[in-house]
């Protein structure tokens, strides 16, 4: 009996697995996968639940990996939902609930594809599933914990597919072969407080910050690269909190967020920001400090064997050739890429994190069929 990915999605939605709660989701998957002959191991770390499952021999020459998460973001305004966010109800062609698109349907589709595939045509190699309960949270003890554990156990994936939603409108139109990096810089300008009628006796940190922010936001970081859009810088706040009109304050803070392509690294951008801050400080006499947080470096799995394997399977099942894109926010692919080549493909993610999150039921079987075809093509 083939495993029904729609019923499995509904069962998973009924598990209230808001990060970091396991909610029964990984327990359910572990039971299904164990029955299907997978070696399962819970790799929990610091209270975060994670599941590792392998069918086939450890250390096999060819190992295809899937990665996904069963944790979900909070419901938000529960009263605003049309249907129970943890009901897994099917109505009007949609399956409703928190995590329906992000990404319990994706996990259900690759679990069902993997189970059917190894039972119908046992491959010469291994299939590994890494499923985390911490993607929507800090992502510190999730996929990273699984990969750390795999390294100590000598477990490895040759290639990996992350099943996050990737398609903007129609199933099949987009896959992700990389992601931009993300960093946030926090500036603090310290001047000398004074009377606004005598600005020459003060050092104004607000005008110094304005000059710095203007320099940063009018600078073109690059024009884009072969696989990436141009890098962007967004000013997210400038604060003085000064209620007085006749006082020049002593302090001004500002924050900028940068999404960057493969022309830059977190370190190279910090060097640039430090240099700009130092120049403005020299011009104005205002001290400008900087601290930065790098959320992720940019990465790219150059188009090649893996992206071609995925594209061919998607095209065979949907008739659409998926565009290889690097757009969007970050995902756990940023951790997997240090382990092996990684590509992301999944369904349409329009209602992710929204009230009334739901997935079109008609997309789930085709997604399973795509994943199954990828496995079949990979091992033949
Ligand atoms: Zn997700």
mmCIF file of C-alpha atoms and ligand atoms in Angstrom:
data_model
loop_
_atom_site.group_PDB
_atom_site.id
_atom_site.type_symbol
_atom_site.label_atom_id
_atom_site.label_comp_id
_atom_site.label_asym_id
_atom_site.label_seq_id
_atom_site.Cartn_x
_atom_site.Cartn_y
_atom_site.Cartn_z
ATOM 1 C CA UNK A 1 0.000 0.000 0.000
ATOM 2 C CA UNK A 2 1.534 3.337 -0.996
ATOM 3 C CA UNK A 3 1.817 5.842 1.830
ATOM 4 C CA UNK A 4 -0.784 8.619 1.445
ATOM 5 C CA UNK A 5 1.003 11.980 1.789
ATOM 6 C CA UNK A 6 -2.278 13.915 2.180
ATOM 7 C CA UNK A 7 -3.396 11.865 5.183
ATOM 8 C CA UNK A 8 0.122 12.092 6.605
ATOM 9 C CA UNK A 9 0.135 15.895 6.210
ATOM 10 C CA UNK A 10 -3.209 16.074 8.051
ATOM 11 C CA UNK A 11 -1.882 13.822 10.832
ATOM 12 C CA UNK A 12 1.212 16.024 11.182
ATOM 13 C CA UNK A 13 -0.864 19.230 11.262
ATOM 14 C CA UNK A 14 -2.799 17.703 14.175
ATOM 15 C CA UNK A 15 0.457 17.555 16.152
ATOM 16 C CA UNK A 16 0.781 20.969 17.873
ATOM 17 C CA UNK A 17 4.532 21.290 17.286
ATOM 18 C CA UNK A 18 5.094 25.006 17.854
ATOM 19 C CA UNK A 19 8.871 25.469 18.275
ATOM 20 C CA UNK A 20 10.364 23.906 20.370
ATOM 21 C CA UNK A 21 7.458 21.512 21.155
ATOM 22 C CA UNK A 22 7.740 18.101 19.516
ATOM 23 C CA UNK A 23 3.946 17.801 19.611
ATOM 24 C CA UNK A 24 3.954 14.148 18.530
ATOM 25 C CA UNK A 25 5.144 14.907 14.979
ATOM 26 C CA UNK A 26 8.564 13.272 15.157
ATOM 27 C CA UNK A 27 7.179 10.360 17.210
ATOM 28 C CA UNK A 28 4.669 9.714 14.417
ATOM 29 C CA UNK A 29 7.329 9.881 11.691
ATOM 30 C CA UNK A 30 9.707 7.669 13.656
ATOM 31 C CA UNK A 31 7.004 5.010 13.953
ATOM 32 C CA UNK A 32 6.179 5.093 10.225
ATOM 33 C CA UNK A 33 9.832 5.068 9.165
ATOM 34 C CA UNK A 34 10.824 2.298 11.593
ATOM 35 C CA UNK A 35 7.986 0.121 10.251
ATOM 36 C CA UNK A 36 9.292 0.772 6.730
ATOM 37 C CA UNK A 37 12.768 -0.498 7.613
ATOM 38 C CA UNK A 38 14.560 2.773 8.363
ATOM 39 C CA UNK A 39 17.085 2.959 11.222
ATOM 40 C CA UNK A 40 15.800 5.839 13.316
ATOM 41 C CA UNK A 41 17.578 7.858 15.971
ATOM 42 C CA UNK A 42 16.308 10.838 17.943
ATOM 43 C CA UNK A 43 19.127 13.379 18.019
ATOM 44 C CA UNK A 44 17.711 15.816 20.573
ATOM 45 C CA UNK A 45 19.979 18.597 21.844
ATOM 46 C CA UNK A 46 19.232 21.089 24.619
ATOM 47 C CA UNK A 47 15.571 20.105 24.634
ATOM 48 C CA UNK A 48 15.172 20.485 20.857
ATOM 49 C CA UNK A 49 13.781 17.358 19.178
ATOM 50 C CA UNK A 50 15.390 16.062 15.953
ATOM 51 C CA UNK A 51 15.013 12.828 13.983
ATOM 52 C CA UNK A 52 17.614 11.007 11.906
ATOM 53 C CA UNK A 53 16.463 8.104 9.714
ATOM 54 C CA UNK A 54 18.497 5.991 7.319
ATOM 55 C CA UNK A 55 17.389 3.226 4.975
ATOM 56 C CA UNK A 56 20.294 1.150 3.684
ATOM 57 C CA UNK A 57 23.872 0.684 4.762
ATOM 58 C CA UNK A 58 25.812 3.276 6.719
ATOM 59 C CA UNK A 59 28.712 4.538 4.607
ATOM 60 C CA UNK A 60 27.060 3.567 1.301
ATOM 61 C CA UNK A 61 28.692 5.100 -1.780
ATOM 62 C CA UNK A 62 25.547 6.873 -2.884
ATOM 63 C CA UNK A 63 23.321 8.392 -0.237
ATOM 64 C CA UNK A 64 20.442 10.692 -1.091
ATOM 65 C CA UNK A 65 19.357 12.997 1.733
ATOM 66 C CA UNK A 66 16.196 14.948 2.480
ATOM 67 C CA UNK A 67 15.995 17.723 5.052
ATOM 68 C CA UNK A 68 12.957 19.377 6.568
ATOM 69 C CA UNK A 69 11.323 20.558 9.763
ATOM 70 C CA UNK A 70 8.144 19.688 11.646
ATOM 71 C CA UNK A 71 8.141 22.678 13.997
ATOM 72 C CA UNK A 72 5.784 25.527 13.183
ATOM 73 C CA UNK A 73 5.432 29.206 14.075
ATOM 74 C CA UNK A 74 2.777 30.174 16.653
ATOM 75 C CA UNK A 75 -0.879 30.417 15.615
ATOM 76 C CA UNK A 76 -1.024 34.179 16.204
ATOM 77 C CA UNK A 77 -4.575 35.536 16.524
ATOM 78 C CA UNK A 78 -6.422 32.229 17.091
ATOM 79 C CA UNK A 79 -9.830 33.910 16.824
ATOM 80 C CA UNK A 80 -9.009 35.111 13.303
ATOM 81 C CA UNK A 81 -8.647 31.554 11.946
ATOM 82 C CA UNK A 82 -11.533 30.207 9.845
ATOM 83 C CA UNK A 83 -10.697 26.644 10.915
ATOM 84 C CA UNK A 84 -8.879 24.946 13.788
ATOM 85 C CA UNK A 85 -5.150 25.622 13.224
ATOM 86 C CA UNK A 86 -4.356 22.128 14.534
ATOM 87 C CA UNK A 87 -7.402 20.378 13.053
ATOM 88 C CA UNK A 88 -5.901 19.190 9.767
ATOM 89 C CA UNK A 89 -9.315 19.700 8.179
ATOM 90 C CA UNK A 90 -9.775 19.192 4.435
ATOM 91 C CA UNK A 91 -12.356 21.477 2.806
ATOM 92 C CA UNK A 92 -12.820 23.173 -0.568
ATOM 93 C CA UNK A 93 -9.727 21.452 -1.963
ATOM 94 C CA UNK A 94 -7.477 22.807 0.788
ATOM 95 C CA UNK A 95 -5.871 21.209 3.822
ATOM 96 C CA UNK A 96 -5.988 23.770 6.614
ATOM 97 C CA UNK A 97 -3.727 24.385 9.564
ATOM 98 C CA UNK A 98 -0.499 25.775 10.932
ATOM 99 C CA UNK A 99 2.407 24.137 9.114
ATOM 100 C CA UNK A 100 0.243 22.928 6.202
ATOM 101 C CA UNK A 101 2.618 24.597 3.725
ATOM 102 C CA UNK A 102 5.627 25.349 5.953
ATOM 103 C CA UNK A 103 6.397 22.549 5.841
ATOM 104 C CA UNK A 104 4.488 19.509 7.027
ATOM 105 C CA UNK A 105 3.218 18.765 3.502
ATOM 106 C CA UNK A 106 6.809 18.825 2.238
ATOM 107 C CA UNK A 107 7.954 16.463 5.000
ATOM 108 C CA UNK A 108 4.951 14.169 4.392
ATOM 109 C CA UNK A 109 5.716 14.140 0.650
ATOM 110 C CA UNK A 110 9.371 13.186 1.026
ATOM 111 C CA UNK A 111 8.685 10.650 3.778
ATOM 112 C CA UNK A 112 5.994 8.999 1.613
ATOM 113 C CA UNK A 113 8.244 9.127 -1.469
ATOM 114 C CA UNK A 114 11.196 7.601 0.408
ATOM 115 C CA UNK A 115 9.114 4.833 2.020
ATOM 116 C CA UNK A 116 7.441 3.810 -1.253
ATOM 117 C CA UNK A 117 10.694 4.045 -3.178
ATOM 118 C CA UNK A 118 12.787 1.783 -0.922
ATOM 119 C CA UNK A 119 9.977 -0.761 -0.657
ATOM 120 C CA UNK A 120 9.154 -0.912 -4.376
ATOM 121 C CA UNK A 121 12.681 -0.661 -5.799
ATOM 122 C CA UNK A 122 15.312 -1.115 -3.044
ATOM 123 C CA UNK A 123 18.282 0.956 -4.251
ATOM 124 C CA UNK A 124 21.985 0.144 -4.181
ATOM 125 C CA UNK A 125 22.756 2.878 -1.677
ATOM 126 C CA UNK A 126 21.097 4.674 1.191
ATOM 127 C CA UNK A 127 18.372 7.248 1.785
ATOM 128 C CA UNK A 128 18.796 9.557 4.777
ATOM 129 C CA UNK A 129 16.099 11.811 6.238
ATOM 130 C CA UNK A 130 17.116 14.601 8.617
ATOM 131 C CA UNK A 131 14.059 16.193 10.199
ATOM 132 C CA UNK A 132 14.364 18.905 12.811
ATOM 133 C CA UNK A 133 12.071 20.494 15.370
ATOM 134 C CA UNK A 134 13.991 23.772 15.376
ATOM 135 C CA UNK A 135 13.950 25.622 12.069
ATOM 136 C CA UNK A 136 11.493 28.360 12.968
ATOM 137 C CA UNK A 137 13.274 29.119 16.252
ATOM 138 C CA UNK A 138 16.942 29.881 16.841
ATOM 139 C CA UNK A 139 18.062 27.028 14.560
ATOM 140 C CA UNK A 140 20.959 26.392 16.930
ATOM 141 C CA UNK A 141 20.122 22.838 18.020
ATOM 142 C CA UNK A 142 18.211 21.720 14.945
ATOM 143 C CA UNK A 143 19.752 20.765 11.595
ATOM 144 C CA UNK A 144 23.133 21.821 13.013
ATOM 145 C CA UNK A 145 22.745 19.262 15.817
ATOM 146 C CA UNK A 146 21.827 16.567 13.289
ATOM 147 C CA UNK A 147 24.853 17.375 11.111
ATOM 148 C CA UNK A 148 27.187 17.495 14.140
ATOM 149 C CA UNK A 149 25.892 14.119 15.309
ATOM 150 C CA UNK A 150 26.245 12.651 11.798
ATOM 151 C CA UNK A 151 29.868 13.806 11.622
ATOM 152 C CA UNK A 152 30.735 12.039 14.891
ATOM 153 C CA UNK A 153 28.879 8.868 13.806
ATOM 154 C CA UNK A 154 30.409 8.728 10.340
ATOM 155 C CA UNK A 155 27.002 9.250 8.698
ATOM 156 C CA UNK A 156 27.011 11.205 5.436
ATOM 157 C CA UNK A 157 24.721 12.370 2.657
ATOM 158 C CA UNK A 158 26.188 12.556 -0.855
ATOM 159 C CA UNK A 159 23.631 15.183 -1.886
ATOM 160 C CA UNK A 160 20.627 16.684 -0.116
ATOM 161 C CA UNK A 161 17.286 18.182 -1.034
ATOM 162 C CA UNK A 162 15.533 20.572 1.360
ATOM 163 C CA UNK A 163 11.752 20.325 0.974
ATOM 164 C CA UNK A 164 10.840 23.934 1.889
ATOM 165 C CA UNK A 165 8.221 25.684 -0.270
ATOM 166 C CA UNK A 166 10.010 27.302 -3.229
ATOM 167 C CA UNK A 167 7.321 28.042 -5.818
ATOM 168 C CA UNK A 168 5.732 31.532 -5.949
ATOM 169 C CA UNK A 169 2.519 30.656 -7.861
ATOM 170 C CA UNK A 170 2.584 27.233 -9.526
ATOM 171 C CA UNK A 171 4.103 23.913 -8.480
ATOM 172 C CA UNK A 172 7.255 23.383 -10.526
ATOM 173 C CA UNK A 173 8.258 26.906 -11.468
ATOM 174 C CA UNK A 174 11.152 27.498 -9.082
ATOM 175 C CA UNK A 175 13.905 25.758 -7.145
ATOM 176 C CA UNK A 176 16.551 27.334 -4.946
ATOM 177 C CA UNK A 177 20.225 26.675 -5.645
ATOM 178 C CA UNK A 178 21.573 29.110 -3.086
ATOM 179 C CA UNK A 179 20.639 31.940 -0.819
ATOM 180 C CA UNK A 180 21.815 35.457 -0.168
ATOM 181 C CA UNK A 181 23.643 36.096 3.087
ATOM 182 C CA UNK A 182 22.170 38.282 5.796
ATOM 183 C CA UNK A 183 23.798 40.558 8.342
ATOM 184 C CA UNK A 184 22.719 43.352 10.665
ATOM 185 C CA UNK A 185 24.936 46.242 11.768
ATOM 186 C CA UNK A 186 24.248 48.324 14.884
ATOM 187 C CA UNK A 187 25.840 51.802 14.990
ATOM 188 C CA UNK A 188 26.202 54.003 18.050
ATOM 189 C CA UNK A 189 27.295 57.634 17.541
ATOM 190 C CA UNK A 190 28.559 59.414 20.660
ATOM 191 C CA UNK A 191 28.910 63.197 20.493
ATOM 192 C CA UNK A 192 28.774 66.018 23.008
ATOM 193 C CA UNK A 193 25.410 67.235 24.304
ATOM 194 C CA UNK A 194 24.649 70.931 24.061
ATOM 195 C CA UNK A 195 22.220 73.807 23.484
ATOM 196 C CA UNK A 196 20.782 73.814 19.973
ATOM 197 C CA UNK A 197 21.336 77.581 19.773
ATOM 198 C CA UNK A 198 25.088 77.004 20.116
ATOM 199 C CA UNK A 199 25.778 73.952 17.953
ATOM 200 C CA UNK A 200 29.449 74.916 17.683
ATOM 201 C CA UNK A 201 29.828 74.058 21.379
ATOM 202 C CA UNK A 202 28.340 70.576 20.931
ATOM 203 C CA UNK A 203 29.173 67.589 18.725
ATOM 204 C CA UNK A 204 25.956 66.434 17.113
ATOM 205 C CA UNK A 205 25.715 62.631 16.792
ATOM 206 C CA UNK A 206 22.415 62.895 14.867
ATOM 207 C CA UNK A 207 23.875 64.795 11.921
ATOM 208 C CA UNK A 208 26.938 62.518 11.946
ATOM 209 C CA UNK A 209 24.664 59.473 11.856
ATOM 210 C CA UNK A 210 22.578 61.036 9.083
ATOM 211 C CA UNK A 211 25.734 61.562 7.042
ATOM 212 C CA UNK A 212 26.851 57.972 7.625
ATOM 213 C CA UNK A 213 23.452 56.514 6.775
ATOM 214 C CA UNK A 214 23.265 58.586 3.605
ATOM 215 C CA UNK A 215 26.690 57.348 2.521
ATOM 216 C CA UNK A 216 25.757 53.733 3.197
ATOM 217 C CA UNK A 217 22.336 53.783 1.583
ATOM 218 C CA UNK A 218 23.467 55.640 -1.541
ATOM 219 C CA UNK A 219 26.351 53.219 -2.127
ATOM 220 C CA UNK A 220 25.853 50.537 -4.770
ATOM 221 C CA UNK A 221 27.194 47.311 -3.295
ATOM 222 C CA UNK A 222 27.254 45.530 -6.671
ATOM 223 C CA UNK A 223 25.202 45.029 -9.820
ATOM 224 C CA UNK A 224 24.350 41.407 -9.100
ATOM 225 C CA UNK A 225 26.313 38.319 -10.129
ATOM 226 C CA UNK A 226 25.672 35.395 -12.445
ATOM 227 C CA UNK A 227 23.229 33.658 -10.087
ATOM 228 C CA UNK A 228 22.352 36.436 -7.645
ATOM 229 C CA UNK A 229 20.391 39.685 -7.589
ATOM 230 C CA UNK A 230 22.252 42.836 -6.493
ATOM 231 C CA UNK A 231 23.032 43.028 -2.779
ATOM 232 C CA UNK A 232 20.789 45.376 -0.815
ATOM 233 C CA UNK A 233 21.156 47.541 2.275
ATOM 234 C CA UNK A 234 18.112 48.675 4.240
ATOM 235 C CA UNK A 235 18.137 51.170 7.106
ATOM 236 C CA UNK A 236 15.733 49.754 9.668
ATOM 237 C CA UNK A 237 15.916 52.377 12.417
ATOM 238 C CA UNK A 238 17.558 55.648 13.521
ATOM 239 C CA UNK A 239 16.922 56.488 17.181
ATOM 240 C CA UNK A 240 17.775 59.329 19.497
ATOM 241 C CA UNK A 241 14.727 59.305 21.745
ATOM 242 C CA UNK A 242 15.258 63.032 22.276
ATOM 243 C CA UNK A 243 12.029 64.844 23.298
ATOM 244 C CA UNK A 244 13.628 68.325 23.579
ATOM 245 C CA UNK A 245 13.767 70.759 20.670
ATOM 246 C CA UNK A 246 16.524 72.889 22.178
ATOM 247 C CA UNK A 247 18.966 70.134 23.103
ATOM 248 C CA UNK A 248 21.494 68.403 20.896
ATOM 249 C CA UNK A 249 21.614 64.880 22.330
ATOM 250 C CA UNK A 250 24.792 62.996 23.135
ATOM 251 C CA UNK A 251 23.792 59.690 21.554
ATOM 252 C CA UNK A 252 22.251 58.395 18.356
ATOM 253 C CA UNK A 253 21.789 54.780 17.297
ATOM 254 C CA UNK A 254 21.002 53.264 13.906
ATOM 255 C CA UNK A 255 20.567 49.770 12.483
ATOM 256 C CA UNK A 256 21.015 48.548 8.919
ATOM 257 C CA UNK A 257 20.271 45.104 7.471
ATOM 258 C CA UNK A 258 22.240 43.869 4.468
ATOM 259 C CA UNK A 259 21.249 40.983 2.165
ATOM 260 C CA UNK A 260 24.332 40.095 0.196
ATOM 261 C CA UNK A 261 25.363 37.922 -2.704
ATOM 262 C CA UNK A 262 28.525 35.935 -3.409
ATOM 263 C CA UNK A 263 30.560 39.083 -4.126
ATOM 264 C CA UNK A 264 30.713 39.721 -0.370
ATOM 265 C CA UNK A 265 31.147 37.999 2.953
ATOM 266 C CA UNK A 266 30.030 39.063 6.399
ATOM 267 C CA UNK A 267 33.658 39.918 7.201
ATOM 268 C CA UNK A 268 34.246 42.008 4.062
ATOM 269 C CA UNK A 269 31.059 43.980 4.716
ATOM 270 C CA UNK A 270 32.041 44.656 8.327
ATOM 271 C CA UNK A 271 35.398 46.011 7.074
ATOM 272 C CA UNK A 272 33.574 48.325 4.668
ATOM 273 C CA UNK A 273 31.153 49.553 7.350
ATOM 274 C CA UNK A 274 34.018 50.196 9.794
ATOM 275 C CA UNK A 275 35.866 52.211 7.190
ATOM 276 C CA UNK A 276 32.809 54.338 6.371
ATOM 277 C CA UNK A 277 32.164 54.925 10.077
ATOM 278 C CA UNK A 278 35.800 55.918 10.645
ATOM 279 C CA UNK A 279 35.686 58.436 7.774
ATOM 280 C CA UNK A 280 32.501 60.072 9.035
ATOM 281 C CA UNK A 281 33.927 60.106 12.570
ATOM 282 C CA UNK A 282 37.046 61.882 11.285
ATOM 283 C CA UNK A 283 34.949 64.461 9.380
ATOM 284 C CA UNK A 284 32.570 65.204 12.269
ATOM 285 C CA UNK A 285 34.534 64.527 15.436
ATOM 286 C CA UNK A 286 31.748 62.217 16.607
ATOM 287 C CA UNK A 287 32.802 58.771 17.796
ATOM 288 C CA UNK A 288 30.939 55.992 15.924
ATOM 289 C CA UNK A 289 30.957 52.434 17.230
ATOM 290 C CA UNK A 290 29.788 49.347 15.345
ATOM 291 C CA UNK A 291 28.677 45.871 16.318
ATOM 292 C CA UNK A 292 27.425 43.351 13.774
ATOM 293 C CA UNK A 293 25.531 40.075 13.681
ATOM 294 C CA UNK A 294 25.978 37.765 10.700
ATOM 295 C CA UNK A 295 22.891 35.515 10.392
ATOM 296 C CA UNK A 296 24.242 33.580 7.436
ATOM 297 C CA UNK A 297 26.789 33.824 4.649
ATOM 298 C CA UNK A 298 25.623 33.602 1.071
ATOM 299 C CA UNK A 299 26.039 30.249 -0.652
ATOM 300 C CA UNK A 300 25.540 28.676 -4.029
ATOM 301 C CA UNK A 301 25.366 25.105 -5.279
ATOM 302 C CA UNK A 302 26.494 25.849 -8.844
ATOM 303 C CA UNK A 303 24.111 24.477 -11.467
ATOM 304 C CA UNK A 304 25.225 20.925 -12.205
ATOM 305 C CA UNK A 305 24.318 17.311 -11.598
ATOM 306 C CA UNK A 306 22.054 17.838 -8.577
ATOM 307 C CA UNK A 307 20.098 20.824 -9.901
ATOM 308 C CA UNK A 308 19.742 19.062 -13.248
ATOM 309 C CA UNK A 309 18.429 15.897 -11.534
ATOM 310 C CA UNK A 310 15.811 17.950 -9.700
ATOM 311 C CA UNK A 311 14.893 20.064 -12.737
ATOM 312 C CA UNK A 312 14.390 16.990 -14.944
ATOM 313 C CA UNK A 313 12.113 15.303 -12.400
ATOM 314 C CA UNK A 314 10.080 18.485 -11.875
ATOM 315 C CA UNK A 315 9.686 18.960 -15.611
ATOM 316 C CA UNK A 316 8.657 15.330 -16.148
ATOM 317 C CA UNK A 317 5.935 15.578 -13.484
ATOM 318 C CA UNK A 318 4.661 19.144 -13.994
ATOM 319 C CA UNK A 319 5.693 20.166 -17.504
ATOM 320 C CA UNK A 320 7.458 23.191 -16.012
ATOM 321 C CA UNK A 321 11.199 23.760 -16.048
ATOM 322 C CA UNK A 322 12.037 25.200 -12.603
ATOM 323 C CA UNK A 323 14.016 28.426 -12.593
ATOM 324 C CA UNK A 324 17.196 28.088 -10.471
ATOM 325 C CA UNK A 325 16.813 30.963 -8.026
ATOM 326 C CA UNK A 326 18.728 32.383 -5.063
ATOM 327 C CA UNK A 327 15.959 34.712 -3.888
ATOM 328 C CA UNK A 328 14.173 34.812 -0.565
ATOM 329 C CA UNK A 329 15.173 34.505 3.075
ATOM 330 C CA UNK A 330 17.385 31.960 4.744
ATOM 331 C CA UNK A 331 16.676 28.262 5.337
ATOM 332 C CA UNK A 332 18.476 25.289 6.853
ATOM 333 C CA UNK A 333 20.148 24.768 3.472
ATOM 334 C CA UNK A 334 22.691 27.274 4.818
ATOM 335 C CA UNK A 335 23.848 24.590 7.273
ATOM 336 C CA UNK A 336 23.530 21.596 4.939
ATOM 337 C CA UNK A 337 25.707 23.273 2.296
ATOM 338 C CA UNK A 338 28.764 22.760 4.541
ATOM 339 C CA UNK A 339 28.008 19.018 4.496
ATOM 340 C CA UNK A 340 27.163 18.311 0.834
ATOM 341 C CA UNK A 341 25.679 19.897 -2.318
ATOM 342 C CA UNK A 342 22.138 21.045 -1.538
ATOM 343 C CA UNK A 343 19.138 22.203 -3.573
ATOM 344 C CA UNK A 344 15.688 23.234 -2.330
ATOM 345 C CA UNK A 345 12.444 22.317 -3.994
ATOM 346 C CA UNK A 346 8.926 22.319 -2.623
ATOM 347 C CA UNK A 347 5.414 23.511 -3.269
ATOM 348 C CA UNK A 348 3.725 26.916 -3.396
ATOM 349 C CA UNK A 349 4.222 28.679 -0.076
ATOM 350 C CA UNK A 350 1.803 31.598 -0.310
ATOM 351 C CA UNK A 351 0.183 31.264 3.133
ATOM 352 C CA UNK A 352 3.324 30.469 5.139
ATOM 353 C CA UNK A 353 3.177 31.895 8.687
ATOM 354 C CA UNK A 354 -0.236 33.493 7.971
ATOM 355 C CA UNK A 355 -3.603 33.147 9.663
ATOM 356 C CA UNK A 356 -5.525 30.419 7.759
ATOM 357 C CA UNK A 357 -2.329 28.751 6.509
ATOM 358 C CA UNK A 358 -3.413 26.038 4.069
ATOM 359 C CA UNK A 359 -2.097 23.865 1.276
ATOM 360 C CA UNK A 360 -3.823 22.934 -1.944
ATOM 361 C CA UNK A 361 -4.524 19.205 -1.593
ATOM 362 C CA UNK A 362 -3.936 18.706 -5.335
ATOM 363 C CA UNK A 363 -0.274 19.722 -4.936
ATOM 364 C CA UNK A 364 0.727 17.130 -2.356
ATOM 365 C CA UNK A 365 0.592 13.922 -4.474
ATOM 366 C CA UNK A 366 2.469 15.573 -7.379
ATOM 367 C CA UNK A 367 5.144 16.757 -4.928
ATOM 368 C CA UNK A 368 5.536 13.187 -3.662
ATOM 369 C CA UNK A 369 5.743 11.982 -7.282
ATOM 370 C CA UNK A 370 8.512 14.510 -7.992
ATOM 371 C CA UNK A 371 10.520 13.434 -4.935
ATOM 372 C CA UNK A 372 10.054 9.764 -5.839
ATOM 373 C CA UNK A 373 11.209 10.371 -9.407
ATOM 374 C CA UNK A 374 14.277 12.225 -8.102
ATOM 375 C CA UNK A 375 15.157 9.193 -5.962
ATOM 376 C CA UNK A 376 14.579 6.780 -8.858
ATOM 377 C CA UNK A 377 16.716 8.829 -11.265
ATOM 378 C CA UNK A 378 19.447 9.329 -8.673
ATOM 379 C CA UNK A 379 19.926 5.603 -8.106
ATOM 380 C CA UNK A 380 19.729 4.512 -11.761
HETATM 381 ZN ZN1 LIG B 1 10.019 26.264 6.720
#
